[in-house]
Short mmCIF file of C-alpha atoms and ligand atoms in Angstrom, two decimals:
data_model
loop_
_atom_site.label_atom_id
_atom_site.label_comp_id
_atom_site.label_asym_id
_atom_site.label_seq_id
_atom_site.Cartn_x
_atom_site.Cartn_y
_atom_site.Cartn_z
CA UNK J 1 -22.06 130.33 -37.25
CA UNK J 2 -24.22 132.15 -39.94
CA UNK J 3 -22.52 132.34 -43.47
CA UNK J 4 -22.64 135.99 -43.39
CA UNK J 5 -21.54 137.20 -40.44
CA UNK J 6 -23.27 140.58 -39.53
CA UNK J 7 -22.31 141.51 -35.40
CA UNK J 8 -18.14 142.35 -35.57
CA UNK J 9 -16.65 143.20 -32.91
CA UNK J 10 -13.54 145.91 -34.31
CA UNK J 11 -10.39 146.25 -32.15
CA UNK J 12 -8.05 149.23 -33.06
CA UNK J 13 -4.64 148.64 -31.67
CA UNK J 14 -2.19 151.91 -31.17
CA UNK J 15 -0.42 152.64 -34.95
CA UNK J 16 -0.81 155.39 -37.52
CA UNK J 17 -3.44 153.38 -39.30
CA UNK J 18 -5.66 153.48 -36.71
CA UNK J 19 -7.23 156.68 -38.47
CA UNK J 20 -8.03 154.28 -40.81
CA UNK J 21 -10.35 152.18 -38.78
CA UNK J 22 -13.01 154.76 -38.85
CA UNK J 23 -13.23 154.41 -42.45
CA UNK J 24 -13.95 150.82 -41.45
CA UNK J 25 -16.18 151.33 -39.68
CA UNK J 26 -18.57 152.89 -42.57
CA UNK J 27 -17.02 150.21 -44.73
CA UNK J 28 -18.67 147.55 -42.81
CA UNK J 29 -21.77 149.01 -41.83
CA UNK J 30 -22.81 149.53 -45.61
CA UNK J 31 -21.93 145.46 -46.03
CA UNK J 32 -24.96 145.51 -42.94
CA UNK J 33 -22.64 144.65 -40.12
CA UNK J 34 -23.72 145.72 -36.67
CA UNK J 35 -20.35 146.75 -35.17
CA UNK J 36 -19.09 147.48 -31.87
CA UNK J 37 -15.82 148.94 -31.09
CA UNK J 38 -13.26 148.52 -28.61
CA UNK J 39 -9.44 151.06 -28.17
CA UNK J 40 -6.47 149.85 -26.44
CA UNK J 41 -4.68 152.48 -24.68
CA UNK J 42 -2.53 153.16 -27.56
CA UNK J 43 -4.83 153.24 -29.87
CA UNK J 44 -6.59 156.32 -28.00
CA UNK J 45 -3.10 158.29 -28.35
CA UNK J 46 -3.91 158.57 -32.11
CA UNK J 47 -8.06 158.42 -32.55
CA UNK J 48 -10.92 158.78 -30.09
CA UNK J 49 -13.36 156.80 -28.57
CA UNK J 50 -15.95 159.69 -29.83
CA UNK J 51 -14.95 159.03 -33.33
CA UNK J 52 -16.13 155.70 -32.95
CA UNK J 53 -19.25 155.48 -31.34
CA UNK J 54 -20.41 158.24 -33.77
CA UNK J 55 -19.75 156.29 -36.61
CA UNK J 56 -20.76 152.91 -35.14
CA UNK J 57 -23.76 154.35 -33.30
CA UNK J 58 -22.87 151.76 -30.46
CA UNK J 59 -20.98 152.50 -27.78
CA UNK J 60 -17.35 152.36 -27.68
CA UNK J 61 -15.64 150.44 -24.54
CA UNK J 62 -11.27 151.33 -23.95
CA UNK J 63 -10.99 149.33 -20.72
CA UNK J 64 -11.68 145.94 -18.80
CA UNK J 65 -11.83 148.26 -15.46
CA UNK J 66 -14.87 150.16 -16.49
CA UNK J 67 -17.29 149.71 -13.61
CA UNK J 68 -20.78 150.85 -15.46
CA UNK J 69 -19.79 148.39 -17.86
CA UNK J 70 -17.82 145.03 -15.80
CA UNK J 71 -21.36 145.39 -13.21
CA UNK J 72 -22.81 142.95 -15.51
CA UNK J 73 -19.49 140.76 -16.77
CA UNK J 74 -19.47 143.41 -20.23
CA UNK J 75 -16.60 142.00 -21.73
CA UNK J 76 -17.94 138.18 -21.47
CA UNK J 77 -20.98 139.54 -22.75
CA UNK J 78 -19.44 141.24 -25.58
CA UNK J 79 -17.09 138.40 -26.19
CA UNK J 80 -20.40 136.39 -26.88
CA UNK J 81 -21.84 138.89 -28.87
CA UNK J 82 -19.51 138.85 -31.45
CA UNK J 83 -19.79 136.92 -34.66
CA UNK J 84 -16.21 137.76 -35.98
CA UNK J 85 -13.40 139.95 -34.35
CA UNK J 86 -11.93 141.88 -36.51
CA UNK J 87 -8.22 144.22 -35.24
CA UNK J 88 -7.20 146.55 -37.79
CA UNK J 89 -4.55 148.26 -37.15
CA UNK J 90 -3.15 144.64 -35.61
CA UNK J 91 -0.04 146.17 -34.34
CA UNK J 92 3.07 144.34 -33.73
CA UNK J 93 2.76 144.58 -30.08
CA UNK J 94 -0.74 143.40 -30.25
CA UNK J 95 0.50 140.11 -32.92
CA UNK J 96 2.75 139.48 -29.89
CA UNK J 97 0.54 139.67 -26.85
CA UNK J 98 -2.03 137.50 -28.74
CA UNK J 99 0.62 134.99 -29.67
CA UNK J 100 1.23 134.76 -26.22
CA UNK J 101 -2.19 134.60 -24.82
CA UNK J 102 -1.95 137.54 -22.72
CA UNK J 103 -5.11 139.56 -21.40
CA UNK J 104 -3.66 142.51 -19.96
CA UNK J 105 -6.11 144.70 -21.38
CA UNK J 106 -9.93 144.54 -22.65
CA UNK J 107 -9.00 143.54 -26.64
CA UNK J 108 -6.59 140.70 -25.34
CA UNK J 109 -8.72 139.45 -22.70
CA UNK J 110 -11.93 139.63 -25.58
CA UNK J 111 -9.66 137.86 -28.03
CA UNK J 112 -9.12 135.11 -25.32
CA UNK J 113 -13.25 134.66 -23.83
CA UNK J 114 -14.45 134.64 -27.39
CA UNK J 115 -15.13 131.48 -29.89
CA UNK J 116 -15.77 133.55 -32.85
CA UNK J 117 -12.94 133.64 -35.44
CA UNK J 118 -10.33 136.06 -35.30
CA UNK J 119 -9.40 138.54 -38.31
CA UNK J 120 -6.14 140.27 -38.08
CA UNK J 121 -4.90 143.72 -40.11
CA UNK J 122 -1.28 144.24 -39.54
CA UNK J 123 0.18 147.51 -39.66
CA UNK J 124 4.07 148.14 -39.22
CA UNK J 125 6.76 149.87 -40.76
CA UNK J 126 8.62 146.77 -43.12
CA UNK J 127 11.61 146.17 -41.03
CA UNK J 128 9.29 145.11 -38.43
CA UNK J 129 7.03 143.24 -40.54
CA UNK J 130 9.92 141.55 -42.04
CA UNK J 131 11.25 140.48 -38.57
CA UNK J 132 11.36 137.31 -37.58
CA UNK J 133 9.96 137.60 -34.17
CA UNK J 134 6.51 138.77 -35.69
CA UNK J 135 6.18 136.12 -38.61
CA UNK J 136 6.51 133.64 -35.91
CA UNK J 137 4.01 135.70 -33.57
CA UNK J 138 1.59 135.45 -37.17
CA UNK J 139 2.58 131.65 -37.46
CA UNK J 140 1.22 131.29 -34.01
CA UNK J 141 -2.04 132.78 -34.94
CA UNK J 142 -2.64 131.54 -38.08
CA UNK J 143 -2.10 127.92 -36.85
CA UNK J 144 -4.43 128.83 -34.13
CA UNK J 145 -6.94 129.68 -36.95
CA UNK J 146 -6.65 133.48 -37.48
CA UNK J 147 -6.61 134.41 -40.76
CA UNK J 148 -4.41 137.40 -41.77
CA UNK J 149 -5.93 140.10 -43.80
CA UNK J 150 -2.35 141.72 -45.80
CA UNK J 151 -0.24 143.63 -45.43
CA UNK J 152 0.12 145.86 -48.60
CA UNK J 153 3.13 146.65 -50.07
CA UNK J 154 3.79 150.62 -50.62
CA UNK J 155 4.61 154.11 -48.80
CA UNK J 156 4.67 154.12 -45.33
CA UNK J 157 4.06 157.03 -42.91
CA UNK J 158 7.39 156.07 -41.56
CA UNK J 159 8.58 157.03 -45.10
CA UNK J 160 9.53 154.05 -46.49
CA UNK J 161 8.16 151.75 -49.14
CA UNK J 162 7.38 148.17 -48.25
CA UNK J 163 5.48 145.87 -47.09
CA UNK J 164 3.24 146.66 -44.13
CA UNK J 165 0.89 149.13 -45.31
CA UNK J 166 -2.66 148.10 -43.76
CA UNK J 167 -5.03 146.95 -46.57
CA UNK J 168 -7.42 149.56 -47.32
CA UNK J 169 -10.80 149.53 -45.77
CA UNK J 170 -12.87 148.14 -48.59
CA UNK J 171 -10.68 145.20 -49.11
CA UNK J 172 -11.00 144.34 -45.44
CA UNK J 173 -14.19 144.87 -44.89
CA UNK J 174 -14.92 142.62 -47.44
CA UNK J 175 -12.79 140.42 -46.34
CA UNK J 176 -14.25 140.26 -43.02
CA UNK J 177 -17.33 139.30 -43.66
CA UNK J 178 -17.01 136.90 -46.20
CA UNK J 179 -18.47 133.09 -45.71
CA UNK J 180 -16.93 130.95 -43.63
CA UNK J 181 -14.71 128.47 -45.89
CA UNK J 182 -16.91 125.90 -47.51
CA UNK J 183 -17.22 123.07 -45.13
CA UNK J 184 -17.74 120.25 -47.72
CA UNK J 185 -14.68 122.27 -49.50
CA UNK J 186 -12.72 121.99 -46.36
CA UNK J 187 -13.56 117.76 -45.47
CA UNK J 188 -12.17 117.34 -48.77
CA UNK J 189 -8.87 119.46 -49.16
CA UNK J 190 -7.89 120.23 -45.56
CA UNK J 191 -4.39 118.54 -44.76
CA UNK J 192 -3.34 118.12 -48.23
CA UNK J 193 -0.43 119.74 -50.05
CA UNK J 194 -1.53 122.50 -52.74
CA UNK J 195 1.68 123.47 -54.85
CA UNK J 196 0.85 126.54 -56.97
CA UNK J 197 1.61 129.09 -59.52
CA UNK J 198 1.18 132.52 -59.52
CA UNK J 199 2.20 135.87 -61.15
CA UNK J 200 4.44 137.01 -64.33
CA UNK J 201 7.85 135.40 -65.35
CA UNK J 202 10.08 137.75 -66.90
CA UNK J 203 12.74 136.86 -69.77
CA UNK J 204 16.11 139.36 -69.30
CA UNK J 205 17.17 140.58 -72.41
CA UNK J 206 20.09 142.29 -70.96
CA UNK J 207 20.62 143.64 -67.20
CA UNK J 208 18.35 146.65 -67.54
CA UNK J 209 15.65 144.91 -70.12
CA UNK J 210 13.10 142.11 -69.80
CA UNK J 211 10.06 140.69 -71.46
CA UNK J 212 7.03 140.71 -69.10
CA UNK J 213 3.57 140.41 -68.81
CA UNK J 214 0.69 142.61 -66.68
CA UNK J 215 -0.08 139.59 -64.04
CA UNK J 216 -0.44 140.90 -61.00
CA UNK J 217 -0.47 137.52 -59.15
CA UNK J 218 -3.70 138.46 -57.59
CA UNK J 219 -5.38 135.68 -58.74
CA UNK J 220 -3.46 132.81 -57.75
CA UNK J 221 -2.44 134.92 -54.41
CA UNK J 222 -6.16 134.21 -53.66
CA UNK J 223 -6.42 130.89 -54.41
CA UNK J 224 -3.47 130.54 -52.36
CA UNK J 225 -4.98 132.06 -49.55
CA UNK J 226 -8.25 130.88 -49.82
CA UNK J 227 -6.88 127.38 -49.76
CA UNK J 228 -4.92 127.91 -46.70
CA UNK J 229 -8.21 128.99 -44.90
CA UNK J 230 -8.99 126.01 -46.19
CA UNK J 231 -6.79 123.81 -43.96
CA UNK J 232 -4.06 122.87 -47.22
CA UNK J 233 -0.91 123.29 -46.85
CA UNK J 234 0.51 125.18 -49.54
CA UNK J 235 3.58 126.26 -51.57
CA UNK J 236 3.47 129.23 -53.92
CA UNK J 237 5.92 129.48 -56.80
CA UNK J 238 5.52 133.02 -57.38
CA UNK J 239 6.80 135.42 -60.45
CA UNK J 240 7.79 139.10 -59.38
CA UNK J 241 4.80 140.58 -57.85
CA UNK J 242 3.87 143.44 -55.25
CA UNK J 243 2.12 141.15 -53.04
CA UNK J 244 3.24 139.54 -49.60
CA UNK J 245 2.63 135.96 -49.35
CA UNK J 246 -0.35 135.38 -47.49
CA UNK J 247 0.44 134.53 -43.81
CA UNK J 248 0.90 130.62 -43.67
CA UNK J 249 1.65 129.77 -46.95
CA UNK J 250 5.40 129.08 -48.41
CA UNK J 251 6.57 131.02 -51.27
CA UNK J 252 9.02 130.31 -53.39
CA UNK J 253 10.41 133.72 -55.30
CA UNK J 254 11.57 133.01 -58.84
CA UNK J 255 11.75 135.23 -61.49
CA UNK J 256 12.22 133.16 -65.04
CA UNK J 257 10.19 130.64 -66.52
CA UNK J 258 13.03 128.36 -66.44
CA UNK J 259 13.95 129.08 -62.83
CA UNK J 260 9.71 128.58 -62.07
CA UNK J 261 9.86 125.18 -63.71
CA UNK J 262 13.05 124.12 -61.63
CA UNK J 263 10.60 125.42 -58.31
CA UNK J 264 8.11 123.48 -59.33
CA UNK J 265 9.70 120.19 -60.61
CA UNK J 266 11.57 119.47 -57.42
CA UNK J 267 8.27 120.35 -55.07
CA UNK J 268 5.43 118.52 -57.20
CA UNK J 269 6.29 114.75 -55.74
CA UNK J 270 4.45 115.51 -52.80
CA UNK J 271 1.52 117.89 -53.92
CA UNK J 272 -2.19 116.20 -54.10
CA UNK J 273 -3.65 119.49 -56.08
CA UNK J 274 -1.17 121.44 -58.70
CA UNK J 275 -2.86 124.78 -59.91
CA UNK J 276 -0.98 127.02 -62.51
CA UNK J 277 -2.45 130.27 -62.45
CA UNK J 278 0.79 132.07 -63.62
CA UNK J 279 1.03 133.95 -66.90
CA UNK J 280 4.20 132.44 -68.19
CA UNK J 281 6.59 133.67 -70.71
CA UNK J 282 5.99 131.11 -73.72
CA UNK J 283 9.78 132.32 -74.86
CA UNK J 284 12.61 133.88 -73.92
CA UNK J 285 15.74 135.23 -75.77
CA UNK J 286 18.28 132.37 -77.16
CA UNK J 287 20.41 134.62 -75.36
CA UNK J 288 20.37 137.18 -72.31
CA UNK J 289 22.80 139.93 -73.49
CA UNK J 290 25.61 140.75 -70.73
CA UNK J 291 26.05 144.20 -71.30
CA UNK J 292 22.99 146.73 -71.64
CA UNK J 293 22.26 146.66 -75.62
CA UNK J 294 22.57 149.69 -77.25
CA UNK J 295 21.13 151.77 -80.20
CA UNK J 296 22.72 150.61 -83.47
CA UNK J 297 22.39 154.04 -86.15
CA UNK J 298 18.59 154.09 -87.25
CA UNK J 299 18.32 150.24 -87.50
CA UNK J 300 16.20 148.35 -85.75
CA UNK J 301 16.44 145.31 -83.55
CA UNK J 302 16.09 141.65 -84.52
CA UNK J 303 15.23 139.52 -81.35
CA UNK J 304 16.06 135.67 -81.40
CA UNK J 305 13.54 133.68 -79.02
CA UNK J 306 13.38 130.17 -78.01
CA UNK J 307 10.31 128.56 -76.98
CA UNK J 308 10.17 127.91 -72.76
CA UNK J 309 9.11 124.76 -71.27
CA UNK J 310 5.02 124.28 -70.74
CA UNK J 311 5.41 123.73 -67.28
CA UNK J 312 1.74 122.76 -66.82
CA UNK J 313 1.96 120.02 -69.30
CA UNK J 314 4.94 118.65 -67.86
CA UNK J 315 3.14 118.21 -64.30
CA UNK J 316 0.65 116.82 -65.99
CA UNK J 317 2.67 114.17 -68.00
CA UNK J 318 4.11 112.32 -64.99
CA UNK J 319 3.40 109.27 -64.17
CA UNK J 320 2.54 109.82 -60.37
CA UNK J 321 0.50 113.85 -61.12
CA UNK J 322 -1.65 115.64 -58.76
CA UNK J 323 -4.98 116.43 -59.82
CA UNK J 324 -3.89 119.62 -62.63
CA UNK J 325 -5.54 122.50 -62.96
CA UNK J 326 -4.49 124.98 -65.55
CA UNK J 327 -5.54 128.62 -66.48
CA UNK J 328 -6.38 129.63 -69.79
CA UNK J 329 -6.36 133.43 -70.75
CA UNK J 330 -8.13 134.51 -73.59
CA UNK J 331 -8.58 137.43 -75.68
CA UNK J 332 -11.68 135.78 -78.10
CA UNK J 333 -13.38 132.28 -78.49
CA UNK J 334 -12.75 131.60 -74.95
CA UNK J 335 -14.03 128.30 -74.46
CA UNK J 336 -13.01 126.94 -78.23
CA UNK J 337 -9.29 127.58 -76.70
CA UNK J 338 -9.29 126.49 -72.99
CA UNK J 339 -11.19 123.36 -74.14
CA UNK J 340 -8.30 122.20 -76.73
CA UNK J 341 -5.69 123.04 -74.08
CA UNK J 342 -7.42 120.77 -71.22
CA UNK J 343 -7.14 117.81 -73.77
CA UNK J 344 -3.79 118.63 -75.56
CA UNK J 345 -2.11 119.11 -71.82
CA UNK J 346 -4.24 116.72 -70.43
CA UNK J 347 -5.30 118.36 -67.61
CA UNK J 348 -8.17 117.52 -65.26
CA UNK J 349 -9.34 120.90 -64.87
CA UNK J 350 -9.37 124.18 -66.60
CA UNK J 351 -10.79 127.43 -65.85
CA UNK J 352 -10.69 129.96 -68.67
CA UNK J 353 -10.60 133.85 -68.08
CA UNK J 354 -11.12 136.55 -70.68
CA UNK J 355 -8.47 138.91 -70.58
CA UNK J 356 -7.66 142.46 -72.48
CA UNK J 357 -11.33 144.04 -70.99
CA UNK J 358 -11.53 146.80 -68.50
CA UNK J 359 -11.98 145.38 -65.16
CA UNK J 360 -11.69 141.55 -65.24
CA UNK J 361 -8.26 139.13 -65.45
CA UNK J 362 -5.19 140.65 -65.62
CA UNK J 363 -3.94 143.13 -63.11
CA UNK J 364 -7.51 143.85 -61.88
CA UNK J 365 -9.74 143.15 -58.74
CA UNK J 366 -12.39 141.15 -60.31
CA UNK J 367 -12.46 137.94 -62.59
CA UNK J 368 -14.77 135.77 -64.05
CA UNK J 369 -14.76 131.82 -65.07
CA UNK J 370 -15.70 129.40 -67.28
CA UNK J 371 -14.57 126.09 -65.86
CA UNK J 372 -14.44 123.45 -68.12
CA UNK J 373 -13.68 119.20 -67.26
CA UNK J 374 -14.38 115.88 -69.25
CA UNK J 375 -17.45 116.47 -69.64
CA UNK J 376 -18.41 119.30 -67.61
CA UNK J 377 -18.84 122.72 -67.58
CA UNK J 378 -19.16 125.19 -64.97
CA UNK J 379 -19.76 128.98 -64.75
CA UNK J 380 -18.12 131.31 -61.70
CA UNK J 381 -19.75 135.04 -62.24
CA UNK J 382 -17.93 138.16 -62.41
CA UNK J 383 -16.72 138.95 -58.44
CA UNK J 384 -13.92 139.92 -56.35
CA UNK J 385 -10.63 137.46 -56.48
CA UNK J 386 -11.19 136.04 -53.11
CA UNK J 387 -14.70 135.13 -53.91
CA UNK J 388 -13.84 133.37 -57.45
CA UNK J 389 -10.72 131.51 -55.51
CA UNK J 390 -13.24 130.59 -53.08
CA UNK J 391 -16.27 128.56 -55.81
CA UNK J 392 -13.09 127.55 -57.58
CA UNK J 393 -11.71 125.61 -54.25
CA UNK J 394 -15.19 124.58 -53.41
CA UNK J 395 -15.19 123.12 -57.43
CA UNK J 396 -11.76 121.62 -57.67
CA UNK J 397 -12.70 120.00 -54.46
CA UNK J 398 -16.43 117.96 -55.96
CA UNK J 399 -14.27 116.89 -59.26
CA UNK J 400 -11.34 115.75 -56.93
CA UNK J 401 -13.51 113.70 -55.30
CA UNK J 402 -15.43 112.25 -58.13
CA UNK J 403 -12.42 111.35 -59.64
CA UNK J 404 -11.97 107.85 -60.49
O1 PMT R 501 -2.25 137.66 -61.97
P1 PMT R 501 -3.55 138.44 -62.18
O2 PMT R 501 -3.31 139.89 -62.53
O3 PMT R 501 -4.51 138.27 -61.03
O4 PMT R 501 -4.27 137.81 -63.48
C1 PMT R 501 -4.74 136.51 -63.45
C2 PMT R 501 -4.48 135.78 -64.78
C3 PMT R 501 -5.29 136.44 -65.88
C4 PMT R 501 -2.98 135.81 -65.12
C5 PMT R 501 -4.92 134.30 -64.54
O5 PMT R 501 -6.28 134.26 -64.22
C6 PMT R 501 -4.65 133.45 -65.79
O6 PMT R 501 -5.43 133.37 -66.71
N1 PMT R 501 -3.48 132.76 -65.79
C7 PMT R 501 -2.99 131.97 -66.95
C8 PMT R 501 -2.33 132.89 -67.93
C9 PMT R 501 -1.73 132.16 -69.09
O7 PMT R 501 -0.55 132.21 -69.24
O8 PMT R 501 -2.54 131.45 -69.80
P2 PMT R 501 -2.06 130.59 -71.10
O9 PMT R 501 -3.35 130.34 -71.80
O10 PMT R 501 -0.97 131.27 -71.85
O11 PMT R 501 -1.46 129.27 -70.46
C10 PMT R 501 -2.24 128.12 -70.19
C11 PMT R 501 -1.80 127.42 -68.94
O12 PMT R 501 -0.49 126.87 -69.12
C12 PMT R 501 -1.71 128.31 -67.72
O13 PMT R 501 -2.16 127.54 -66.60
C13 PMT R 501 -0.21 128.61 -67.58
O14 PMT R 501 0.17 128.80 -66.21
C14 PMT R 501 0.40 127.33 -68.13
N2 PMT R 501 1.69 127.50 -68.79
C15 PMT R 501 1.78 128.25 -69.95
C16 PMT R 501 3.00 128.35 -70.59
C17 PMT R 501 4.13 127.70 -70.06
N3 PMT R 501 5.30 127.81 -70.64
N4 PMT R 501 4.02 127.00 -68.91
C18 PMT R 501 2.83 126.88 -68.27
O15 PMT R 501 2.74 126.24 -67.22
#
């Protein structure tokens, strides 16, 4: 398959968000994607087929029993066609069918005739996204090779706020049509255990209080998705953060630096790669307060901290380590900084992010590198998250194997 795929075949499954998927549609189509749209039955209760074929130009086909278009086998033909197939809204009825490798309607029966890899958008209210029935319908998939684009946390139609908002159309768009994962990346890391970090830790200071940081987790989110597209298998030790865990990977919820190191220490035996892309807290109070700490007259407030454990140099100090990769965020003399930390932790790896600017590290879309080894140096340019996880991966992967 090409590295940028350009004919995508969209299927719009019956949800609110299907309104959405003409937005989508333009979305891809500036990227310079040729796309072709097919409507399940549900799908047509909320958006129309006219919608569609105006904005894709193409024509838009709703049913495996259309005789104009079956004359000449359509939907094998279209099922060929396809470079990537792409459902957004993937509702939960659809998750399910697919699991089960029904075709009992056109998108199904595509999904099933077609060798191009499938892209899925889920859409639900968060009780259903939550359910177990569905993560095990995604499971299937994703082990199957789909790869799972969200959902986002946030307001629902329904309502409520949650996880199962579809991803906005940019962000799958892009998505979409991103390379394939690096092959060479892939021969090297597929099958082996990634254990990560991602996100904030917070310090309580009392039950209402806490010393935090503005990581988003988006970062290490990536990597950790990237890398399961990747064929690892991986375990994310994740600070408080708005994000679902990408579909196949295990995350571990902690919230304190203390409680991330305990995550990590009894998981890192069996990891091959260890990345720490969390922002932790380098102290904490000597004491978490039991009761919420009020004003005292016009004085201030003295707070005691101790320093937390460096959980990246501890990984790094065993006798048995993965191959360690650490983060370095810096406000100035970036490389000065990240360079003294890869020797003083010992690390085999670090890639070094400038933070405190508009638009790049913490708590925004983009990032940009400077990857630094024994001996080497590497640049990754200012992009999206997914693409820097992705020349990071490809990176980590050439060192790993030219290690000794
Ligand atoms: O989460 P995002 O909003 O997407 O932002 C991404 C990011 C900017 C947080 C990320 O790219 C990043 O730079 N992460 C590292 C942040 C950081 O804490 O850097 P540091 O220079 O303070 O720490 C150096 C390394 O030691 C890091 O790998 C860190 O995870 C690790 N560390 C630090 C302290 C500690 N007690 N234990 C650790 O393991």
């Amino acid at each position: 398959m090409n590295d940028t795929p350009q004919r995508i075949l969209l299927g719009v499954s019956g949800g609110i968000a299907a309104y959405k998927a003409a937005d989508l549609v333009r979305r891809l189509r500036e990227r310079g994607a040729q796309v072709r749209v097919v409507l399940t039955e549900n799908a047509e209760r909320f958006v129309t087929a006219l919608t569609f074929q105006a904005l894709s130009g193409e024509p838009v086909r709703t049913s495996l029993w259309d005789s104009a278009a079956e004359a000449s086998m359509g939907h094998i033909e279209l099922a060929r066609w396809a470079q990537r197939v792409l459902i957004a809204p993937a509702s939960a009825d659809l998750i399910a069918r697919l699991a089960q490798g029904q075709a009992d309607d056109l998108l199904t029966t595509l999904c099933l005739a077609t060798e191009a890899p499938l892209f899925l958008a889920p859409a639900m209210n968060r009780v259903m996204w939550e359910h177990a029935a569905v993560q095990a319908n995604l499971d299937t998939l994703v082990a199957r090779g789909a790869t799972v684009l969200g959902p986002d946390e946030g307001g629902q139609a329904c309502g409520e706020t949650g996880a199962g908002r579809m991803w906005e159309p940019a962000a799958i768009a892009a998505a979409a049509l991103a390379p394939a994962p690096d092959p060479a990346a892939a021969a090297v890391l597929a099958g082996r255990n990634l254990l990560l970090t991602a996100g904030p830790t917070v310090e309580d200071l009392d039950p209402v209080r806490y010393l935090g940081n503005r990581s988003s987790g988006r970062m290490g989110y990536a990597i950790a998705a990237e890398a399961q597209r990747l064929g690892m298998r991986v375990t994310l030790v994740s600070g408080p953060v708005n994000l679902p865990a990408p579909a196949g990977v295990e995350r571990i919820a902690v919230r304190s630096a203390e409680q991330m190191r305990e995550a990590v220490t009894g998981r890192v035996s069996g990891a091959d790669l260890f990345i720490a892309t969390a922002a932790v807290a380098d102290f904490r109070p000597r004491q978490a307060s039991r009761d919420k700490i009020k004003k005292r007259g016009d004085g201030g407030l003295v707070l005691e901290l101790v320093q937390n454990p460096d959980i990246l140099a501890e990984v790094a100090a065993r006798q048995e380590r993965p191959f360690v990769v650490g983060f370095a965020a810096e406000t100035c003399d970036v490389e000065r900084y990240a360079l003294d930390k890869l020797e003083r932790k010992r690390l085999d790896l670090i890639a070094a992010n400038r933070v405190g600017e508009e638009g790049t590290g913490f708590d925004a879309d983009a990032n940009a590198l400077t990857v630094l080894w024994p001996g080497g140096r590497q640049e990754i340019g200012r992009a999206d998250k997914a693409q820097v996880a992705r020349e990071l991966l490809s990176l980590i992967a050439q060192r790993l194997q030219a290690r000794p």
